[in-house]
Amino acid sequence: MSFTAAQLVDWLHAFFWPFLRVAAMITAAPVLGSESISPRARLMVAIMITLLLVPVLPPPQTPALFSAAWGLAVVQQIFIGLVIGFTLQLAFEAIIVGGQIVAMGAGLGFAQLTDPVRGVTTPVVSQYFIILASLLFLALQGHLLLIRYTADSFQWLPIGPAGLEWGAAWAVAGFASNMFAGAIQVALPATLAVLLVNIAFGVISRSAPALNLFSIGLPAALLFGLAVLPLTLDGFAGGFNQLLEQAWQLIGNILRG
C-alpha cells in the first residue's frame, strides 16, 4: 500500500487536534492521570483513545497553520480537555480533604506518607479514602464515562478557534466550593465520633484533674478513630457518588453551553 505526502499530512492533521483535547483530559483527570502511571503509559493511552476517535470524527475545519486563529484553536482544545479532567478531579480532592479532617481529629495527622496518586505527602487516612474512591470510580465505570464525555465534546464543541468561553473556568471554580461541603459530608461521622470521645475525656479531666490525659487520651482517641473508620464506608460511598453526579452534570452543562 502506498500513500502520498499529502495524505500523510491529512492523517497527521486529523490526529493532531483530537489528541490535544484527549491528552489534556488525561493529564488533569483522576485515576488516568495518576502520578503512579508512567508518562509513557499515559501517552500511549492518549494515542489509543485518539486513534479510536479519529475515524468517527468529521474532518476538522481549522485555520491556516501557525496563524493567530490556529494558536487560539490549540489553546481551546487544551482548555476543553483540562476542564473535563479537572472538574472530575475536584470530586477526588474533596475526599482527600475529608481524610485530612478525620486524621487531624483522630490524632493521625502526624502519620503521613507520599501519595503515589498525586505525588504529594498526605495523611494515611486520606490515602485510605482515595484508594476507596478510585476503586468506586472504576466500579461505577467512571473511566468509560470520562472517555464518552470527551468523545461527545467533539459534537458539542467542534474543533476550531471557537469553543469554551472563559466563563467555564468560573463555573469550575464555583464547583470547587462543593469540595469543602463534600469533604465535611464524608468526614462527619468519624469526626463526630472522635469529638464525643474528646468531650468525654474533657469531662473526666474536670472530675479527676490528676489524671494524665496525654498518656491516656491520645492513644484512646487514636484507637477509637481507627475503629470508627470502617463505619464511615456507607456514608463515604453515598457522598462520593453524589459528588461524581454533580461533576458529571457540570461537565455536561459546560460542554453543551
PDB file of N, CA and C in Angstrom, residues 14 56 82 85 105 142 180 242 248:
ATOM      1  N   ALA A  14      -5.602  15.259  11.019  1.00  0.00           N
ATOM      2  CA  ALA A  14      -6.807  14.709  11.646  1.00  0.00           C
ATOM      3  C   ALA A  14      -6.510  14.117  13.018  1.00  0.00           C
ATOM      4  N   VAL A  56     -14.375   8.337  13.532  1.00  0.00           N
ATOM      5  CA  VAL A  56     -15.788   8.716  13.680  1.00  0.00           C
ATOM      6  C   VAL A  56     -15.978  10.226  13.782  1.00  0.00           C
ATOM      7  N   LEU A  82      -8.700  20.098  29.727  1.00  0.00           N
ATOM      8  CA  LEU A  82      -8.394  20.366  31.131  1.00  0.00           C
ATOM      9  C   LEU A  82      -9.656  20.572  31.955  1.00  0.00           C
ATOM     10  N   GLY A  85     -11.228  17.063  32.681  1.00  0.00           N
ATOM     11  CA  GLY A  85     -10.497  16.276  33.663  1.00  0.00           C
ATOM     12  C   GLY A  85     -10.447  16.915  35.038  1.00  0.00           C
ATOM     13  N   GLY A 105      -8.611  15.060  63.532  1.00  0.00           N
ATOM     14  CA  GLY A 105      -9.463  14.845  64.692  1.00  0.00           C
ATOM     15  C   GLY A 105      -9.116  13.592  65.465  1.00  0.00           C
ATOM     16  N   GLY A 142     -16.540   4.961  35.800  1.00  0.00           N
ATOM     17  CA  GLY A 142     -16.266   6.378  35.617  1.00  0.00           C
ATOM     18  C   GLY A 142     -15.250   6.643  34.532  1.00  0.00           C
ATOM     19  N   PHE A 180     -15.512  21.441  49.656  1.00  0.00           N
ATOM     20  CA  PHE A 180     -15.469  21.533  51.113  1.00  0.00           C
ATOM     21  C   PHE A 180     -16.737  20.953  51.736  1.00  0.00           C
ATOM     22  N   GLN A 242     -22.490  11.150  45.112  1.00  0.00           N
ATOM     23  CA  GLN A 242     -23.176  12.428  44.901  1.00  0.00           C
ATOM     24  C   GLN A 242     -22.229  13.460  44.288  1.00  0.00           C
ATOM     25  N   TRP A 248     -20.336  15.200  36.854  1.00  0.00           N
ATOM     26  CA  TRP A 248     -20.795  14.828  35.508  1.00  0.00           C
ATOM     27  C   TRP A 248     -21.813  15.834  34.988  1.00  0.00           C
TER      28      TRP A 248
END
